[in-house]
Amino acid sequence: MPGFADNTVLERTSRAGSLVAGTVLDLLLPPRCVCCQARVSLPGNLCGVCWREMPFIGAPVCARYGTPFTHDIGEGGLSARALTDPPLFERLRSVATYQGIARDLVLALKFNRRRDLAEPMGRWMVHAGRELISPDTVVMPVPLHRLRLLQRRFNQSADLARVIAREASIDWDPMLLRRARRTRQQVGLDSSERQKNVRGAFELRQGWSNTLHGRPVLLVDDVLTTGSTVTACTKVLKAAGASSVDVLTFAIAVGDEAHD
Ligand SMILES: [Zn+2]
């Protein structure tokens, strides 16, 4: 398809140009806030205003779902959801609730090709998920189907997983888990429709499952809404012998956003 080929060339040229320009500018210009472009003292950071507006999740949180409590109910406290609907994975931790600046960053990384955002977002995720990380943990991104990967050209969750593995000095494997079939976008589906949509959607690449046996897995995604995607992945990873599966996302939808 000639149009596609032309676009690809243009795309590569402009991206290569901005990369070079970015490198030179990084040396010449003062660093900017990754969100609003205000001046900051260190590159790859938020300015004071954006930092204050970021809906960071702080202790106390539900021991399983990592959702914030309004008051401290003690070590290992569980939310009502964790008691009535315990997750298949062990623990979930997230940097922020999916609103405001956190939502802007997730959407910019995914749709505006701001792949540079994976660096600060991944570093914040290591901090938020530090209790989930041990020296033998394997980090894995929630995979995209290969056709969607072709459309988008990158998997934002794999970008985050790469930064997390590097910062925490642990293994990562972006290839082992794959989407066996293409699924509908989860947006607009209710909880049971989402579960049905992703049932059987994931599998391990043949012949590779031995690498997982007895090891703890940290599953990485950009945002968690109902959790049906990471639950489907967890089933596959546990069946393959992972000793535990924890989930680390940049953002978690709470309240109305959970059904977005
Ligand atoms: Zn800012």
CSV table of C-alpha atoms and ligand atoms in Angstrom, one decimal:
chain,number,residue,atom,x,y,z
A,1,MET,CA,0.0,0.0,0.0
A,2,PRO,CA,1.9,3.1,-1.2
A,3,GLY,CA,0.2,5.5,1.2
A,4,PHE,CA,1.2,3.4,4.2
A,5,ALA,CA,4.8,3.2,3.0
A,6,ASP,CA,5.0,6.9,2.5
A,7,ASN,CA,3.6,7.6,5.9
A,8,THR,CA,6.1,5.3,7.5
A,9,VAL,CA,9.0,7.1,5.9
A,10,LEU,CA,7.6,10.5,7.0
A,11,GLU,CA,7.0,9.1,10.5
A,12,ARG,CA,10.5,7.8,10.8
A,13,THR,CA,12.0,11.1,9.5
A,14,SER,CA,10.0,13.3,11.8
A,15,ARG,CA,10.6,11.1,14.9
A,16,ALA,CA,14.3,10.9,14.2
A,17,GLY,CA,14.4,14.7,13.8
A,18,SER,CA,12.6,15.3,17.0
A,19,LEU,CA,14.9,12.8,18.8
A,20,VAL,CA,18.0,14.6,17.6
A,21,ALA,CA,16.4,18.0,18.4
A,22,GLY,CA,15.4,16.8,21.8
A,23,THR,CA,18.9,15.6,22.6
A,24,VAL,CA,20.5,18.9,21.6
A,25,LEU,CA,17.8,21.0,23.3
A,26,ASP,CA,18.2,18.9,26.5
A,27,LEU,CA,21.7,20.1,26.6
A,28,LEU,CA,21.0,23.8,25.8
A,29,LEU,CA,17.6,24.5,27.5
A,30,PRO,CA,16.6,24.3,31.1
A,31,PRO,CA,14.5,21.1,31.9
A,32,ARG,CA,10.7,21.3,31.6
A,33,CYS,CA,7.9,19.8,33.5
A,34,VAL,CA,6.9,16.5,31.7
A,35,CYS,CA,3.2,17.6,32.0
A,36,CYS,CA,2.9,21.4,31.5
A,37,GLN,CA,6.3,22.3,30.2
A,38,ALA,CA,7.0,24.8,33.1
A,39,ARG,CA,10.6,25.1,34.0
A,40,VAL,CA,11.9,22.6,36.6
A,41,SER,CA,15.3,22.0,38.2
A,42,LEU,CA,15.8,18.4,37.2
A,43,PRO,CA,14.7,16.8,33.8
A,44,GLY,CA,12.0,14.1,33.8
A,45,ASN,CA,10.0,15.6,36.7
A,46,LEU,CA,6.8,17.4,37.4
A,47,CYS,CA,6.7,21.1,38.4
A,48,GLY,CA,5.5,22.0,41.9
A,49,VAL,CA,2.0,22.9,40.6
A,50,CYS,CA,1.5,19.6,38.7
A,51,TRP,CA,3.0,17.6,41.6
A,52,ARG,CA,0.4,19.0,44.0
A,53,GLU,CA,-2.4,18.3,41.5
A,54,MET,CA,-1.3,14.7,40.9
A,55,PRO,CA,-3.7,12.4,42.6
A,56,PHE,CA,-1.0,10.2,44.2
A,57,ILE,CA,-2.2,7.3,46.3
A,58,GLY,CA,-0.6,7.3,49.8
A,59,ALA,CA,-0.9,5.0,52.8
A,60,PRO,CA,-3.1,3.7,54.2
A,61,VAL,CA,-4.2,1.4,51.3
A,62,CYS,CA,-6.1,-1.9,51.0
A,63,ALA,CA,-3.5,-4.7,51.3
A,64,ARG,CA,-4.9,-6.5,48.2
A,65,TYR,CA,-6.3,-3.8,45.8
A,66,GLY,CA,-4.0,-0.9,46.9
A,67,THR,CA,-7.0,1.4,46.9
A,68,PRO,CA,-6.8,4.3,49.4
A,69,PHE,CA,-8.6,4.3,52.7
A,70,THR,CA,-9.9,7.5,54.2
A,71,HIS,CA,-8.7,6.4,57.6
A,72,ASP,CA,-6.0,4.0,58.8
A,73,ILE,CA,-7.4,0.6,59.7
A,74,GLY,CA,-4.1,-1.0,60.5
A,75,GLU,CA,-1.5,-3.1,58.8
A,76,GLY,CA,-3.0,-5.6,56.3
A,77,GLY,CA,-6.4,-3.9,56.3
A,78,LEU,CA,-8.7,-5.0,53.5
A,79,SER,CA,-11.3,-3.0,51.6
A,80,ALA,CA,-14.9,-4.1,51.3
A,81,ARG,CA,-14.2,-5.1,47.7
A,82,ALA,CA,-11.2,-7.3,48.8
A,83,LEU,CA,-13.4,-9.1,51.3
A,84,THR,CA,-16.3,-9.7,49.0
A,85,ASP,CA,-14.5,-10.0,45.7
A,86,PRO,CA,-10.9,-11.0,46.4
A,87,PRO,CA,-8.6,-10.8,43.3
A,88,LEU,CA,-6.9,-13.7,41.7
A,89,PHE,CA,-3.6,-11.9,41.8
A,90,GLU,CA,-2.0,-11.3,45.2
A,91,ARG,CA,-1.6,-7.5,45.4
A,92,LEU,CA,-2.2,-4.5,43.3
A,93,ARG,CA,-0.4,-1.2,43.7
A,94,SER,CA,-0.8,2.0,41.7
A,95,VAL,CA,0.9,5.4,41.6
A,96,ALA,CA,-2.3,7.5,41.4
A,97,THR,CA,-6.1,7.4,40.9
A,98,TYR,CA,-7.1,7.7,37.3
A,99,GLN,CA,-8.2,11.3,37.2
A,100,GLY,CA,-6.8,14.8,36.5
A,101,ILE,CA,-3.1,14.9,35.6
A,102,ALA,CA,-2.7,11.1,36.1
A,103,ARG,CA,-5.3,10.5,33.4
A,104,ASP,CA,-3.7,13.1,31.1
A,105,LEU,CA,-0.3,11.3,31.4
A,106,VAL,CA,-1.8,7.9,30.7
A,107,LEU,CA,-3.6,9.2,27.6
A,108,ALA,CA,-0.6,11.2,26.4
A,109,LEU,CA,1.7,8.1,26.7
A,110,LYS,CA,-0.8,5.9,24.9
A,111,PHE,CA,-2.2,8.1,22.2
A,112,ASN,CA,0.0,11.1,21.8
A,113,ARG,CA,3.2,9.1,21.4
A,114,ARG,CA,4.8,10.8,24.4
A,115,ARG,CA,7.0,7.7,25.0
A,116,ASP,CA,9.4,9.9,27.0
A,117,LEU,CA,6.7,9.8,29.7
A,118,ALA,CA,7.4,6.2,30.4
A,119,GLU,CA,10.6,7.2,32.2
A,120,PRO,CA,9.1,9.3,35.0
A,121,MET,CA,6.0,7.2,35.2
A,122,GLY,CA,8.0,4.0,35.4
A,123,ARG,CA,10.2,5.5,38.2
A,124,TRP,CA,7.1,6.5,40.2
A,125,MET,CA,5.7,3.0,39.7
A,126,VAL,CA,8.9,1.4,41.2
A,127,HIS,CA,8.3,3.6,44.2
A,128,ALA,CA,4.6,2.7,44.5
A,129,GLY,CA,5.3,-1.0,43.9
A,130,ARG,CA,8.5,-1.4,46.0
A,131,GLU,CA,6.9,-4.0,48.3
A,132,LEU,CA,5.9,-6.1,45.3
A,133,ILE,CA,9.5,-6.4,44.0
A,134,SER,CA,12.0,-9.0,45.1
A,135,PRO,CA,15.4,-9.9,43.4
A,136,ASP,CA,13.9,-12.9,41.5
A,137,THR,CA,10.8,-11.1,40.3
A,138,VAL,CA,10.0,-11.2,36.6
A,139,VAL,CA,8.4,-8.1,35.2
A,140,MET,CA,5.9,-8.6,32.4
A,141,PRO,CA,3.7,-6.1,30.5
A,142,VAL,CA,0.1,-6.8,29.6
A,143,PRO,CA,0.6,-7.5,25.9
A,144,LEU,CA,-1.1,-5.9,22.9
A,145,HIS,CA,-2.4,-8.0,20.0
A,146,ARG,CA,0.1,-7.9,17.2
A,147,LEU,CA,-2.4,-6.0,14.9
A,148,ARG,CA,-2.9,-3.3,17.5
A,149,LEU,CA,0.9,-3.2,18.0
A,150,LEU,CA,1.2,-2.6,14.3
A,151,GLN,CA,-1.3,0.2,14.4
A,152,ARG,CA,0.1,1.9,17.5
A,153,ARG,CA,3.7,0.9,16.9
A,154,PHE,CA,4.5,0.5,20.5
A,155,ASN,CA,3.1,-1.1,23.7
A,156,GLN,CA,2.9,1.6,26.4
A,157,SER,CA,2.9,-1.1,29.1
A,158,ALA,CA,6.0,-2.6,27.7
A,159,ASP,CA,7.7,0.8,27.8
A,160,LEU,CA,6.7,1.1,31.5
A,161,ALA,CA,7.8,-2.5,32.3
A,162,ARG,CA,11.3,-1.8,30.7
A,163,VAL,CA,11.9,1.2,32.9
A,164,ILE,CA,10.6,-0.6,36.0
A,165,ALA,CA,12.9,-3.6,35.4
A,166,ARG,CA,15.9,-1.4,34.8
A,167,GLU,CA,15.3,0.9,37.8
A,168,ALA,CA,14.7,-2.1,40.1
A,169,SER,CA,17.5,-4.2,38.5
A,170,ILE,CA,15.2,-7.2,37.9
A,171,ASP,CA,14.4,-9.4,34.9
A,172,TRP,CA,11.7,-8.5,32.4
A,173,ASP,CA,10.1,-10.4,29.7
A,174,PRO,CA,8.0,-8.6,27.1
A,175,MET,CA,7.5,-11.6,24.8
A,176,LEU,CA,6.5,-14.5,27.0
A,177,LEU,CA,2.8,-13.5,27.5
A,178,ARG,CA,0.9,-12.8,24.3
A,179,ARG,CA,-2.6,-12.1,23.1
A,180,ALA,CA,-4.0,-15.2,21.4
A,181,ARG,CA,-6.8,-13.3,19.8
A,182,ARG,CA,-7.8,-9.7,19.2
A,183,THR,CA,-10.4,-8.4,21.8
A,184,ARG,CA,-12.8,-5.5,21.6
A,185,GLN,CA,-11.8,-2.3,23.4
A,186,GLN,CA,-12.9,-2.7,27.0
A,187,VAL,CA,-14.2,0.9,27.1
A,188,GLY,CA,-18.0,0.9,27.3
A,189,LEU,CA,-18.4,-2.7,28.4
A,190,ASP,CA,-19.7,-3.6,31.9
A,191,SER,CA,-17.8,-5.9,34.2
A,192,SER,CA,-19.3,-9.2,33.0
A,193,GLU,CA,-18.9,-8.2,29.4
A,194,ARG,CA,-15.2,-7.3,30.0
A,195,GLN,CA,-14.6,-10.7,31.6
A,196,LYS,CA,-16.2,-12.4,28.7
A,197,ASN,CA,-14.2,-10.3,26.2
A,198,VAL,CA,-10.8,-11.3,27.6
A,199,ARG,CA,-11.6,-14.9,28.5
A,200,GLY,CA,-9.0,-17.1,26.8
A,201,ALA,CA,-7.4,-14.0,25.2
A,202,PHE,CA,-4.0,-14.6,26.6
A,203,GLU,CA,-1.5,-17.4,26.4
A,204,LEU,CA,2.2,-18.1,26.9
A,205,ARG,CA,4.5,-18.5,23.9
A,206,GLN,CA,5.0,-22.2,23.3
A,207,GLY,CA,8.2,-23.7,24.8
A,208,TRP,CA,9.0,-20.7,27.0
A,209,SER,CA,6.9,-21.5,30.1
A,210,ASN,CA,9.8,-23.1,32.0
A,211,THR,CA,11.4,-19.7,32.5
A,212,LEU,CA,8.5,-18.8,34.7
A,213,HIS,CA,8.3,-21.9,37.0
A,214,GLY,CA,8.4,-21.0,40.7
A,215,ARG,CA,9.1,-17.3,40.1
A,216,PRO,CA,7.1,-14.3,41.3
A,217,VAL,CA,5.7,-12.2,38.4
A,218,LEU,CA,5.0,-8.5,38.5
A,219,LEU,CA,2.4,-7.8,35.8
A,220,VAL,CA,2.5,-4.2,34.5
A,221,ASP,CA,-0.2,-2.1,32.9
A,222,ASP,CA,-0.8,1.6,32.4
A,223,VAL,CA,-4.2,1.8,34.0
A,224,LEU,CA,-6.6,-0.6,35.7
A,225,THR,CA,-10.3,-0.2,35.4
A,226,THR,CA,-12.3,-3.3,36.4
A,227,GLY,CA,-9.3,-5.6,36.5
A,228,SER,CA,-10.6,-8.2,34.1
A,229,THR,CA,-7.6,-8.0,31.8
A,230,VAL,CA,-5.0,-8.5,34.5
A,231,THR,CA,-7.2,-11.3,36.0
A,232,ALA,CA,-7.2,-13.1,32.6
A,233,CYS,CA,-3.4,-12.7,32.5
A,234,THR,CA,-3.0,-13.9,36.1
A,235,LYS,CA,-4.9,-17.1,35.3
A,236,VAL,CA,-2.4,-18.0,32.5
A,237,LEU,CA,0.7,-17.0,34.5
A,238,LYS,CA,-0.4,-19.1,37.5
A,239,ALA,CA,-1.3,-22.1,35.4
A,240,ALA,CA,2.3,-21.9,34.0
A,241,GLY,CA,3.7,-22.2,37.5
A,242,ALA,CA,4.4,-18.6,38.6
A,243,SER,CA,4.8,-18.7,42.4
A,244,SER,CA,2.7,-15.5,42.7
A,245,VAL,CA,1.4,-12.7,40.5
A,246,ASP,CA,1.3,-9.1,41.7
A,247,VAL,CA,0.0,-6.2,39.6
A,248,LEU,CA,1.5,-2.7,39.2
A,249,THR,CA,-0.3,0.0,37.3
A,250,PHE,CA,0.4,3.7,36.9
A,251,ALA,CA,-3.3,4.5,37.6
A,252,ILE,CA,-6.3,2.8,39.0
A,253,ALA,CA,-9.9,3.9,38.3
A,254,VAL,CA,-12.0,4.4,41.3
A,255,GLY,CA,-15.7,5.3,41.6
A,256,ASP,CA,-17.4,6.3,38.3
A,257,GLU,CA,-14.1,6.0,36.4
A,258,ALA,CA,-14.0,2.2,37.2
A,259,HIS,CA,-16.8,1.7,34.7
A,260,ASP,CA,-15.4,4.2,32.1
B,1,ZN,ZN,3.8,21.1,35.4
